[in-house]
Amino acid sequence: MPDTSAASPTPPGLLDALAALLGPRGLLTAPEDLEPHLADWRALYRGATPCVIRPADTAELAAAVKLCASAGVPMVPQGGNTSMVGGATPDESGRQVVVSLARLNRIRAIDPVDMTMTAEAGVVLKAAQNAAADSGCLFPLSLGAEGTATIGGVLSTNAGGNTTVRYGNARELMLGLEVVLPDGQIWDGLRRLRKDNTGYALRHLFTGAEGTLGFITAAVLRMYPRPRDTALAFCAVADEDAALALFRRFRDRDESAVRAFEYMSGTGVDFCLTHIEGITLPVQARADHYVLVDLASPRPDAGLRDMAESLLGEAMEAGEVLDAVLAESEAQAQKLWKIREEHPEAQKREGASVKSDVSVPVSRVPEMIRRCSADLRKLIPGSRPVPFGHIGDGNIHMNLEQPPGMDPAAFLARSHDIMDCVNAVVREMDGSFSAEHGIGRLKTDMMPDWRGGAELDTMRRIKTALDPWGLMNPGKVFP
Ligand code: FAD
Ligand code: MLT
Ligand code: ZN
């Protein structure tokens, strides 16, 4: 039983023991070294920590976890610290130690026959994509933060992103895990089997657990054949219904070719044009609604460009598409994607914004966007709804930007009213208040309302069974 009664922020002797175990590269205590680990990407929270533990490998992490657990010290796993819900930052108590997985950054194995990659938790998502490409395959998970987010982070949040519509969430791309449990035991579940029904699927328990049950240290990831034919279209569309109708056209013609299908509002694209260097409007005239259609196939003769031209032509005749541009090169495709990917950054630069990461059945997305936008404008006159995202998955980031000139702090003080306003519509549509970013610290108080009763109770029992002293990422997920 660990000593959880420690009155001082860090029990005496713990830092010395960690220093002896981990060496100077493995333990940060200087304020300037701690700094980048204390605040979240959205700057919603700023915590404190006595140290950042940076183990070099799984065994070192396990030994460090044993030391912290027996001293009763809470631990906060941190990957790239790109959480949208404050999931990877310590609280303000100064008691929680940050455990960074950044040095566990090796690709342990790649097998193009099994189509698997065994990657450590600290491997940056982009590096995993590159390693797959180098072996002639594809690791398809893709999101705006892929240059910083890590394999451990995307699995712990069960991240979605742009390609979920074709390849599923992070969970679907994982076959096995290696985990350090809250008491320091190592569970080696790095199996690369497509079929393995042997009791409870523990790997799925740790995926999406947001660091509350243990540390993911490595994973067997599932790869796919690399695309040999691609096409990308940026389209101005008539309205939200037209965006969905266009999605259906492509999906119904060849579902397997739709790698991503993303919706953007005119407001969001305007913010990108204003704030992000190198972005220009690809279509002739400004519109209120846009979509990005990304097609890919492993077949070199898939004829995706012809298919896109033909479907866009039909959609123009039907009045769904107002104007469209097809990328002529990989460089142009990247430029078009940049407009979508820079939405979070552009919103940040425009001022304070409140995010709602919601999902509803795909068929109800247009109605959801319209109703939420109207209700939000009524709630805060002059505020600017910026809906965008993964329309093909029914997952829209129903974000709201502050009215121009309003005090950002006064706007952010309304965060919960804003999220409640969106959630009221989403609930009526049997949707979710947390589609892909997770609960983190931001949404814990919404859990009883949305997942209360037997569901939250079962989650608590699992948590208590694995982490009886509540040392893993306290204050996250559970209210
Ligand atoms: P962190 O932020 O460090 O951690 C996230 C959570 O996982 C925390 O609770 C942390 O404690 C836990 N954790 C981290 N590593 C481990 C580990 N090894 N073991 C156990 N727990 C761990 N998300 C989407 O789903 N789709 C998107 O399209 C998307 N776009 C984004 C765009 C931008 C610009 C940004 C900043 C974020 C975006 N996100 C998106 C948020 C998303 O959750 C993260 O980018 C990613 O999943 C987190 O990876 P990370 O390594 O930064 O994890
Ligand atoms: C994205 O898809 O870009 C992020 O998940 C959403 C956001 O910034 O709200
Ligand atoms: Zn997203």
PDB file of C-alpha atoms in Angstrom, residues 166-322:
ATOM      1  CA  ARG A 166     -12.156   4.768 -44.616  1.00  0.00           C
ATOM      2  CA  TYR A 167      -9.846   3.101 -42.053  1.00  0.00           C
ATOM      3  CA  GLY A 168     -11.555   3.588 -38.688  1.00  0.00           C
ATOM      4  CA  ASN A 169     -10.314   5.191 -35.480  1.00  0.00           C
ATOM      5  CA  ALA A 170      -6.939   4.480 -33.868  1.00  0.00           C
ATOM      6  CA  ARG A 171      -8.476   1.463 -32.133  1.00  0.00           C
ATOM      7  CA  GLU A 172      -9.180  -0.238 -35.450  1.00  0.00           C
ATOM      8  CA  LEU A 173      -5.543   0.247 -36.434  1.00  0.00           C
ATOM      9  CA  MET A 174      -4.148  -1.536 -33.371  1.00  0.00           C
ATOM     10  CA  LEU A 175      -3.642  -5.278 -33.004  1.00  0.00           C
ATOM     11  CA  GLY A 176      -1.599  -5.509 -29.807  1.00  0.00           C
ATOM     12  CA  LEU A 177      -0.191  -3.460 -26.946  1.00  0.00           C
ATOM     13  CA  GLU A 178       2.572  -3.386 -24.392  1.00  0.00           C
ATOM     14  CA  VAL A 179       1.514  -1.634 -21.179  1.00  0.00           C
ATOM     15  CA  VAL A 180       3.089  -0.665 -17.871  1.00  0.00           C
ATOM     16  CA  LEU A 181       0.381  -1.073 -15.245  1.00  0.00           C
ATOM     17  CA  PRO A 182      -0.124   1.384 -12.371  1.00  0.00           C
ATOM     18  CA  ASP A 183       1.842  -0.874  -9.997  1.00  0.00           C
ATOM     19  CA  GLY A 184       4.800  -1.136 -12.377  1.00  0.00           C
ATOM     20  CA  GLN A 185       4.042  -4.598 -13.824  1.00  0.00           C
ATOM     21  CA  ILE A 186       4.628  -4.957 -17.560  1.00  0.00           C
ATOM     22  CA  TRP A 187       1.923  -6.569 -19.693  1.00  0.00           C
ATOM     23  CA  ASP A 188       3.339  -7.800 -22.997  1.00  0.00           C
ATOM     24  CA  GLY A 189       0.392  -8.028 -25.347  1.00  0.00           C
ATOM     25  CA  LEU A 190       2.333  -7.224 -28.517  1.00  0.00           C
ATOM     26  CA  ARG A 191       0.559  -9.841 -30.604  1.00  0.00           C
ATOM     27  CA  ARG A 192       0.086  -9.285 -34.304  1.00  0.00           C
ATOM     28  CA  LEU A 193      -2.822 -11.618 -34.798  1.00  0.00           C
ATOM     29  CA  ARG A 194      -5.898 -10.763 -36.822  1.00  0.00           C
ATOM     30  CA  LYS A 195      -7.922 -13.234 -34.770  1.00  0.00           C
ATOM     31  CA  ASP A 196      -7.390 -13.754 -31.045  1.00  0.00           C
ATOM     32  CA  ASN A 197     -10.448 -14.399 -28.883  1.00  0.00           C
ATOM     33  CA  THR A 198      -8.868 -15.209 -25.544  1.00  0.00           C
ATOM     34  CA  GLY A 199     -10.927 -13.725 -22.763  1.00  0.00           C
ATOM     35  CA  TYR A 200     -11.330  -9.996 -22.315  1.00  0.00           C
ATOM     36  CA  ALA A 201      -9.719  -7.882 -25.048  1.00  0.00           C
ATOM     37  CA  LEU A 202      -7.455  -5.951 -22.688  1.00  0.00           C
ATOM     38  CA  ARG A 203      -5.877  -4.045 -25.536  1.00  0.00           C
ATOM     39  CA  HIS A 204      -9.184  -2.316 -26.169  1.00  0.00           C
ATOM     40  CA  LEU A 205      -9.464  -1.331 -22.516  1.00  0.00           C
ATOM     41  CA  PHE A 206      -6.249   0.670 -22.587  1.00  0.00           C
ATOM     42  CA  THR A 207      -7.093   2.213 -25.949  1.00  0.00           C
ATOM     43  CA  GLY A 208      -9.126   5.353 -25.305  1.00  0.00           C
ATOM     44  CA  ALA A 209      -8.471   5.175 -21.525  1.00  0.00           C
ATOM     45  CA  GLU A 210      -6.678   8.556 -21.653  1.00  0.00           C
ATOM     46  CA  GLY A 211      -3.871   7.377 -19.393  1.00  0.00           C
ATOM     47  CA  THR A 212      -6.175   6.532 -16.475  1.00  0.00           C
ATOM     48  CA  LEU A 213      -5.416   2.802 -16.432  1.00  0.00           C
ATOM     49  CA  GLY A 214      -1.709   2.522 -17.261  1.00  0.00           C
ATOM     50  CA  PHE A 215       1.013   3.521 -19.705  1.00  0.00           C
ATOM     51  CA  ILE A 216       0.968   2.304 -23.275  1.00  0.00           C
ATOM     52  CA  THR A 217       4.645   1.740 -24.097  1.00  0.00           C
ATOM     53  CA  ALA A 218       4.403   0.097 -27.543  1.00  0.00           C
ATOM     54  CA  ALA A 219       1.811  -1.092 -30.015  1.00  0.00           C
ATOM     55  CA  VAL A 220       1.434  -3.377 -32.984  1.00  0.00           C
ATOM     56  CA  LEU A 221      -0.169  -1.216 -35.651  1.00  0.00           C
ATOM     57  CA  ARG A 222      -2.033  -2.322 -38.691  1.00  0.00           C
ATOM     58  CA  MET A 223      -0.791  -1.147 -42.089  1.00  0.00           C
ATOM     59  CA  TYR A 224      -2.528  -1.076 -45.465  1.00  0.00           C
ATOM     60  CA  PRO A 225      -1.430  -1.235 -49.095  1.00  0.00           C
ATOM     61  CA  ARG A 226      -0.105   2.136 -50.196  1.00  0.00           C
ATOM     62  CA  PRO A 227      -2.227   4.228 -52.587  1.00  0.00           C
ATOM     63  CA  ARG A 228      -1.148   4.144 -56.229  1.00  0.00           C
ATOM     64  CA  ASP A 229      -3.901   6.355 -57.576  1.00  0.00           C
ATOM     65  CA  THR A 230      -5.260   9.475 -55.880  1.00  0.00           C
ATOM     66  CA  ALA A 231      -7.479  12.479 -56.600  1.00  0.00           C
ATOM     67  CA  LEU A 232      -8.323  15.473 -54.478  1.00  0.00           C
ATOM     68  CA  ALA A 233     -11.088  18.028 -54.992  1.00  0.00           C
ATOM     69  CA  PHE A 234     -11.807  21.258 -53.125  1.00  0.00           C
ATOM     70  CA  CYS A 235     -15.421  22.218 -53.701  1.00  0.00           C
ATOM     71  CA  ALA A 236     -17.689  25.118 -52.889  1.00  0.00           C
ATOM     72  CA  VAL A 237     -21.092  23.599 -52.156  1.00  0.00           C
ATOM     73  CA  ALA A 238     -24.561  25.098 -51.912  1.00  0.00           C
ATOM     74  CA  ASP A 239     -25.301  24.254 -48.268  1.00  0.00           C
ATOM     75  CA  GLU A 240     -24.911  21.579 -45.598  1.00  0.00           C
ATOM     76  CA  ASP A 241     -27.374  19.260 -47.361  1.00  0.00           C
ATOM     77  CA  ALA A 242     -25.363  19.570 -50.557  1.00  0.00           C
ATOM     78  CA  ALA A 243     -22.218  18.611 -48.663  1.00  0.00           C
ATOM     79  CA  LEU A 244     -23.889  15.443 -47.427  1.00  0.00           C
ATOM     80  CA  ALA A 245     -25.402  14.694 -50.832  1.00  0.00           C
ATOM     81  CA  LEU A 246     -21.949  14.926 -52.399  1.00  0.00           C
ATOM     82  CA  PHE A 247     -20.568  12.547 -49.784  1.00  0.00           C
ATOM     83  CA  ARG A 248     -23.290  10.061 -50.661  1.00  0.00           C
ATOM     84  CA  ARG A 249     -22.519  10.347 -54.389  1.00  0.00           C
ATOM     85  CA  PHE A 250     -18.893   9.386 -53.819  1.00  0.00           C
ATOM     86  CA  ARG A 251     -19.584   6.782 -51.172  1.00  0.00           C
ATOM     87  CA  ASP A 252     -22.275   5.099 -53.233  1.00  0.00           C
ATOM     88  CA  ARG A 253     -20.050   4.971 -56.336  1.00  0.00           C
ATOM     89  CA  ASP A 254     -16.987   3.547 -54.569  1.00  0.00           C
ATOM     90  CA  GLU A 255     -16.889   3.587 -50.774  1.00  0.00           C
ATOM     91  CA  SER A 256     -13.411   2.054 -50.684  1.00  0.00           C
ATOM     92  CA  ALA A 257     -11.990   5.034 -52.586  1.00  0.00           C
ATOM     93  CA  VAL A 258     -13.135   7.724 -50.148  1.00  0.00           C
ATOM     94  CA  ARG A 259     -10.055   8.264 -47.968  1.00  0.00           C
ATOM     95  CA  ALA A 260     -11.359  11.495 -46.417  1.00  0.00           C
ATOM     96  CA  PHE A 261     -14.380  13.731 -46.793  1.00  0.00           C
ATOM     97  CA  GLU A 262     -14.184  16.963 -44.829  1.00  0.00           C
ATOM     98  CA  TYR A 263     -16.623  19.840 -44.385  1.00  0.00           C
ATOM     99  CA  MET A 264     -15.591  23.476 -43.809  1.00  0.00           C
ATOM    100  CA  SER A 265     -17.724  26.553 -43.262  1.00  0.00           C
ATOM    101  CA  GLY A 266     -17.120  29.806 -45.113  1.00  0.00           C
ATOM    102  CA  THR A 267     -16.224  31.450 -41.786  1.00  0.00           C
ATOM    103  CA  GLY A 268     -13.484  28.909 -41.028  1.00  0.00           C
ATOM    104  CA  VAL A 269     -11.971  29.216 -44.491  1.00  0.00           C
ATOM    105  CA  ASP A 270     -12.078  33.027 -44.155  1.00  0.00           C
ATOM    106  CA  PHE A 271     -10.087  32.732 -40.897  1.00  0.00           C
ATOM    107  CA  CYS A 272      -7.467  30.605 -42.678  1.00  0.00           C
ATOM    108  CA  LEU A 273      -7.214  33.136 -45.514  1.00  0.00           C
ATOM    109  CA  THR A 274      -6.742  35.938 -42.979  1.00  0.00           C
ATOM    110  CA  HIS A 275      -4.317  34.313 -40.565  1.00  0.00           C
ATOM    111  CA  ILE A 276      -2.329  31.586 -42.304  1.00  0.00           C
ATOM    112  CA  GLU A 277       0.483  32.411 -44.654  1.00  0.00           C
ATOM    113  CA  GLY A 278       0.470  30.785 -48.092  1.00  0.00           C
ATOM    114  CA  ILE A 279      -3.274  30.075 -48.227  1.00  0.00           C
ATOM    115  CA  THR A 280      -5.360  31.357 -51.126  1.00  0.00           C
ATOM    116  CA  LEU A 281      -8.955  30.596 -52.036  1.00  0.00           C
ATOM    117  CA  PRO A 282      -8.779  27.857 -54.700  1.00  0.00           C
ATOM    118  CA  VAL A 283     -12.260  28.441 -56.154  1.00  0.00           C
ATOM    119  CA  GLN A 284     -13.511  31.508 -58.061  1.00  0.00           C
ATOM    120  CA  ALA A 285     -15.791  32.984 -55.436  1.00  0.00           C
ATOM    121  CA  ARG A 286     -16.220  32.862 -51.686  1.00  0.00           C
ATOM    122  CA  ALA A 287     -18.902  30.451 -50.484  1.00  0.00           C
ATOM    123  CA  ASP A 288     -20.556  29.679 -47.168  1.00  0.00           C
ATOM    124  CA  HIS A 289     -19.782  25.960 -47.373  1.00  0.00           C
ATOM    125  CA  TYR A 290     -16.900  23.889 -48.719  1.00  0.00           C
ATOM    126  CA  VAL A 291     -15.835  20.254 -48.798  1.00  0.00           C
ATOM    127  CA  LEU A 292     -12.579  18.468 -49.449  1.00  0.00           C
ATOM    128  CA  VAL A 293     -12.943  15.130 -51.215  1.00  0.00           C
ATOM    129  CA  ASP A 294      -9.853  12.925 -50.954  1.00  0.00           C
ATOM    130  CA  LEU A 295      -9.837   9.724 -53.007  1.00  0.00           C
ATOM    131  CA  ALA A 296      -7.199   6.991 -52.922  1.00  0.00           C
ATOM    132  CA  SER A 297      -6.871   3.435 -54.165  1.00  0.00           C
ATOM    133  CA  PRO A 298      -4.114   0.826 -54.172  1.00  0.00           C
ATOM    134  CA  ARG A 299      -5.061   0.090 -57.813  1.00  0.00           C
ATOM    135  CA  PRO A 300      -2.928   2.137 -60.217  1.00  0.00           C
ATOM    136  CA  ASP A 301      -5.717   1.970 -62.807  1.00  0.00           C
ATOM    137  CA  ALA A 302      -8.542   3.014 -60.478  1.00  0.00           C
ATOM    138  CA  GLY A 303      -9.331   6.065 -62.618  1.00  0.00           C
ATOM    139  CA  LEU A 304     -10.103   8.247 -59.619  1.00  0.00           C
ATOM    140  CA  ARG A 305      -9.653  11.545 -61.411  1.00  0.00           C
ATOM    141  CA  ASP A 306     -12.168  10.519 -64.071  1.00  0.00           C
ATOM    142  CA  MET A 307     -14.553   9.378 -61.388  1.00  0.00           C
ATOM    143  CA  ALA A 308     -14.186  12.670 -59.518  1.00  0.00           C
ATOM    144  CA  GLU A 309     -14.744  14.710 -62.682  1.00  0.00           C
ATOM    145  CA  SER A 310     -17.823  12.743 -63.581  1.00  0.00           C
ATOM    146  CA  LEU A 311     -19.398  12.868 -60.095  1.00  0.00           C
ATOM    147  CA  LEU A 312     -18.597  16.553 -59.643  1.00  0.00           C
ATOM    148  CA  GLY A 313     -20.164  17.235 -63.054  1.00  0.00           C
ATOM    149  CA  GLU A 314     -23.350  15.462 -61.985  1.00  0.00           C
ATOM    150  CA  ALA A 315     -23.336  17.320 -58.674  1.00  0.00           C
ATOM    151  CA  MET A 316     -22.950  20.663 -60.456  1.00  0.00           C
ATOM    152  CA  GLU A 317     -25.912  19.881 -62.659  1.00  0.00           C
ATOM    153  CA  ALA A 318     -27.911  19.018 -59.552  1.00  0.00           C
ATOM    154  CA  GLY A 319     -26.955  22.370 -58.028  1.00  0.00           C
ATOM    155  CA  GLU A 320     -25.031  20.796 -55.136  1.00  0.00           C
ATOM    156  CA  VAL A 321     -21.565  21.908 -56.201  1.00  0.00           C
ATOM    157  CA  LEU A 322     -21.075  25.569 -57.117  1.00  0.00           C
TER     158      LEU A 322
END
